[in-house]
Short mmCIF file of C-alpha atoms in Angstrom, two decimals:
data_model
loop_
_atom_site.label_atom_id
_atom_site.label_comp_id
_atom_site.label_asym_id
_atom_site.label_seq_id
_atom_site.Cartn_x
_atom_site.Cartn_y
_atom_site.Cartn_z
CA UNK Z 1 0.02 0.01 0.00
CA UNK Z 2 1.29 3.52 -0.77
CA UNK Z 3 0.88 6.27 1.82
CA UNK Z 4 -2.19 5.10 3.87
CA UNK Z 5 -5.05 7.39 4.88
CA UNK Z 6 -5.92 7.11 8.58
CA UNK Z 7 -9.11 8.79 9.74
CA UNK Z 8 -9.17 10.27 13.23
CA UNK Z 9 -12.76 10.49 14.47
CA UNK Z 10 -13.65 14.01 15.66
CA UNK Z 11 -16.48 13.97 18.20
CA UNK Z 12 -15.44 16.86 20.47
CA UNK Z 13 -13.56 14.56 22.84
CA UNK Z 14 -10.26 16.40 22.86
CA UNK Z 15 -6.66 15.44 22.41
CA UNK Z 16 -7.06 14.86 18.69
CA UNK Z 17 -4.44 17.14 17.21
CA UNK Z 18 -1.62 15.53 19.20
CA UNK Z 19 -2.68 12.11 17.87
CA UNK Z 20 -2.65 13.48 14.32
CA UNK Z 21 0.84 14.89 14.78
CA UNK Z 22 2.14 11.56 16.15
CA UNK Z 23 0.75 9.62 13.20
CA UNK Z 24 2.08 12.11 10.65
CA UNK Z 25 5.63 11.27 11.74
CA UNK Z 26 5.33 7.96 9.94
CA UNK Z 27 4.47 8.75 6.31
CA UNK Z 28 0.72 8.65 6.54
CA UNK Z 29 -2.19 10.96 5.78
CA UNK Z 30 -3.88 11.46 9.14
CA UNK Z 31 -7.19 13.24 8.63
CA UNK Z 32 -9.27 14.60 11.48
CA UNK Z 33 -12.87 14.13 10.38
CA UNK Z 34 -16.48 13.94 11.49
CA UNK Z 35 -17.56 12.67 8.03
CA UNK Z 36 -19.04 9.17 7.96
CA UNK Z 37 -18.02 8.89 4.28
CA UNK Z 38 -14.39 9.74 4.93
CA UNK Z 39 -14.29 7.29 7.83
CA UNK Z 40 -15.80 4.50 5.68
CA UNK Z 41 -13.27 5.03 2.91
CA UNK Z 42 -10.14 5.34 5.16
CA UNK Z 43 -7.54 2.63 5.33
CA UNK Z 44 -7.58 2.73 9.16
CA UNK Z 45 -9.49 4.49 11.89
CA UNK Z 46 -8.32 5.97 15.19
CA UNK Z 47 -10.88 6.92 17.88
CA UNK Z 48 -9.02 8.94 20.56
CA UNK Z 49 -10.57 10.99 23.34
CA UNK Z 50 -10.68 12.48 26.75
CA UNK Z 51 -13.92 13.26 28.57
CA UNK Z 52 -17.12 11.60 29.71
CA UNK Z 53 -18.80 8.62 28.11
CA UNK Z 54 -22.29 10.16 28.12
CA UNK Z 55 -21.41 13.41 26.39
CA UNK Z 56 -19.11 11.61 23.93
CA UNK Z 57 -21.83 9.09 22.93
CA UNK Z 58 -24.29 11.95 22.44
CA UNK Z 59 -21.79 13.70 20.11
CA UNK Z 60 -21.24 10.44 18.21
CA UNK Z 61 -24.96 9.98 17.78
CA UNK Z 62 -25.60 13.60 16.77
CA UNK Z 63 -22.76 13.39 14.23
CA UNK Z 64 -24.08 10.17 12.75
CA UNK Z 65 -20.81 8.36 13.61
CA UNK Z 66 -22.03 5.45 15.74
CA UNK Z 67 -22.92 3.10 12.86
CA UNK Z 68 -19.91 4.07 10.72
CA UNK Z 69 -17.57 3.23 13.58
CA UNK Z 70 -19.34 -0.08 14.23
CA UNK Z 71 -19.34 -0.91 10.51
CA UNK Z 72 -15.62 -0.04 10.21
CA UNK Z 73 -14.68 -2.41 13.03
CA UNK Z 74 -16.90 -5.18 11.69
CA UNK Z 75 -15.33 -4.66 8.26
CA UNK Z 76 -11.96 -5.75 9.54
CA UNK Z 77 -9.79 -2.73 8.69
CA UNK Z 78 -7.22 -1.59 11.30
CA UNK Z 79 -8.74 0.27 14.27
CA UNK Z 80 -7.03 1.94 17.19
CA UNK Z 81 -8.87 3.27 20.21
CA UNK Z 82 -7.08 5.56 22.67
CA UNK Z 83 -8.22 6.20 26.24
CA UNK Z 84 -11.94 6.95 25.90
CA UNK Z 85 -11.68 5.19 22.55
CA UNK Z 86 -11.19 1.95 24.50
CA UNK Z 87 -13.94 2.57 27.04
CA UNK Z 88 -16.55 3.43 24.39
CA UNK Z 89 -16.14 -0.01 22.79
CA UNK Z 90 -17.94 -1.60 25.74
CA UNK Z 91 -21.64 -1.85 26.48
CA UNK Z 92 -21.95 0.70 29.23
CA UNK Z 93 -20.13 2.81 31.83
CA UNK Z 94 -20.65 3.47 35.51
CA UNK Z 95 -19.84 7.06 34.61
CA UNK Z 96 -23.26 7.70 33.07
CA UNK Z 97 -26.45 6.30 31.62
CA UNK Z 98 -25.89 6.41 27.84
CA UNK Z 99 -25.20 3.03 26.23
CA UNK Z 100 -21.73 2.80 24.68
CA UNK Z 101 -20.88 1.35 21.30
CA UNK Z 102 -21.52 -2.25 22.36
CA UNK Z 103 -18.69 -3.75 20.34
CA UNK Z 104 -17.38 -5.63 23.35
CA UNK Z 105 -19.62 -7.06 26.13
CA UNK Z 106 -18.60 -5.45 29.41
CA UNK Z 107 -18.77 -2.36 31.61
CA UNK Z 108 -16.45 0.57 32.29
CA UNK Z 109 -15.92 0.77 36.04
CA UNK Z 110 -14.66 3.55 38.31
CA UNK Z 111 -11.21 3.06 39.72
CA UNK Z 112 -11.43 2.03 43.40
CA UNK Z 113 -11.21 4.43 46.27
CA UNK Z 114 -7.97 4.65 48.16
CA UNK Z 115 -5.80 6.00 45.33
CA UNK Z 116 -5.79 9.49 43.88
CA UNK Z 117 -8.45 9.83 41.20
CA UNK Z 118 -7.99 10.47 38.34
CA UNK Z 119 -5.08 8.13 37.76
CA UNK Z 120 -2.73 10.59 36.15
CA UNK Z 121 0.91 10.02 35.21
CA UNK Z 122 3.23 7.19 34.27
CA UNK Z 123 2.48 3.54 34.95
CA UNK Z 124 3.57 0.18 33.64
CA UNK Z 125 1.73 -2.07 31.20
CA UNK Z 126 2.17 -5.83 31.51
CA UNK Z 127 1.45 -7.25 28.06
CA UNK Z 128 -0.57 -10.47 27.97
CA UNK Z 129 -0.76 -11.20 24.24
CA UNK Z 130 1.01 -10.35 21.01
CA UNK Z 131 -0.22 -8.06 18.29
CA UNK Z 132 1.65 -6.33 15.45
CA UNK Z 133 0.86 -2.92 16.99
CA UNK Z 134 2.80 -3.91 20.13
CA UNK Z 135 5.79 -5.35 18.24
CA UNK Z 136 9.12 -4.12 19.69
CA UNK Z 137 7.46 -2.66 22.82
CA UNK Z 138 9.05 -4.16 25.92
CA UNK Z 139 6.89 -5.77 28.58
CA UNK Z 140 6.27 -3.52 31.61
CA UNK Z 141 7.08 -0.38 29.57
CA UNK Z 142 5.79 2.87 31.15
CA UNK Z 143 3.01 4.85 29.46
CA UNK Z 144 1.15 8.02 30.39
CA UNK Z 145 -2.38 7.69 31.80
CA UNK Z 146 -5.20 10.15 32.52
CA UNK Z 147 -8.48 8.48 33.56
CA UNK Z 148 -10.93 7.72 36.32
CA UNK Z 149 -12.67 4.73 34.73
CA UNK Z 150 -11.35 1.52 33.15
CA UNK Z 151 -12.68 -1.03 30.70
CA UNK Z 152 -13.78 -4.35 32.19
CA UNK Z 153 -14.57 -6.71 29.25
CA UNK Z 154 -16.39 -9.94 29.97
CA UNK Z 155 -14.19 -11.87 27.57
CA UNK Z 156 -10.80 -11.83 29.28
CA UNK Z 157 -9.13 -13.27 26.17
CA UNK Z 158 -9.42 -9.74 24.66
CA UNK Z 159 -7.18 -8.28 27.37
CA UNK Z 160 -3.78 -7.57 25.80
CA UNK Z 161 -2.26 -5.64 28.70
CA UNK Z 162 -2.92 -4.86 32.36
CA UNK Z 163 -1.90 -2.12 34.79
CA UNK Z 164 -2.09 -1.96 38.56
CA UNK Z 165 -3.62 1.08 40.23
CA UNK Z 166 -5.48 -0.12 43.31
CA UNK Z 167 -6.85 -2.80 41.03
CA UNK Z 168 -5.37 -4.69 38.11
CA UNK Z 169 -7.26 -3.29 35.16
CA UNK Z 170 -7.31 -3.80 31.41
CA UNK Z 171 -5.01 -1.15 29.89
CA UNK Z 172 -4.90 -2.67 26.44
CA UNK Z 173 -7.24 -4.84 24.42
CA UNK Z 174 -6.65 -6.52 21.06
CA UNK Z 175 -8.34 -8.94 18.73
CA UNK Z 176 -8.19 -9.36 14.95
CA UNK Z 177 -7.59 -5.91 13.50
CA UNK Z 178 -8.67 -4.00 16.63
CA UNK Z 179 -6.31 -2.56 19.23
CA UNK Z 180 -7.39 -0.20 22.01
CA UNK Z 181 -5.39 1.22 24.91
CA UNK Z 182 -6.27 3.12 28.09
CA UNK Z 183 -3.04 5.10 28.08
CA UNK Z 184 -2.00 7.91 25.74
CA UNK Z 185 0.77 6.77 23.34
CA UNK Z 186 1.10 10.30 22.00
CA UNK Z 187 2.06 11.49 25.50
CA UNK Z 188 4.33 8.53 26.26
CA UNK Z 189 7.58 9.48 24.53
CA UNK Z 190 9.44 7.13 22.19
CA UNK Z 191 7.71 3.95 23.41
CA UNK Z 192 4.32 5.51 22.68
CA UNK Z 193 5.43 6.66 19.24
CA UNK Z 194 6.53 3.07 18.58
CA UNK Z 195 2.86 2.06 18.90
CA UNK Z 196 1.79 4.65 16.33
CA UNK Z 197 4.63 3.64 14.04
CA UNK Z 198 3.55 -0.01 14.32
CA UNK Z 199 -0.10 0.91 13.64
CA UNK Z 200 0.90 2.76 10.47
CA UNK Z 201 2.99 -0.22 9.32
CA UNK Z 202 0.18 -2.61 10.18
CA UNK Z 203 -2.24 -0.47 8.14
CA UNK Z 204 0.14 -0.41 5.20
CA UNK Z 205 0.52 -4.19 5.30
CA UNK Z 206 -3.19 -5.03 5.80
#
């Protein structure tokens, strides 16, 4: 594949421009968009985000992006979810009442009391399974987190990495062409950029 086009879903969830800049380091066209047509025709899709599940799902619905995102994932092209982009894949969240995308059975749960919330800063990820997007990333590497809730999928075979913060939680999920992480690769220095580089290469080879 020549230079791939990667769509970055724009649904007013923040932190999008830094994701675009990270992807553009690796010979790709990274397009921030709220167009269902552009998303459908892209070679890969990234759904980043910071914020609340309820407001984010309302923006996705009002922008007509819910079904295009579901269809994209079901179509088998490379998908990367970042932070809220992982949480929204599940059925629901304790953070609010709006149903999430429902791609993965499970619930987003609030981090337990006893630790500072939100969980903000560097923490380790223990990788549990291999995926091309994690190639060359050392086990127990440190990544940058900012979140108060975590994804709790019912199917534990989807969990690709875990992190301990008062509870051992799913900090990465992966299956088929889908990868989603709770941390922010674009804020995680060279190891985070490696994930974006791998995602671009995976897209080019898919």
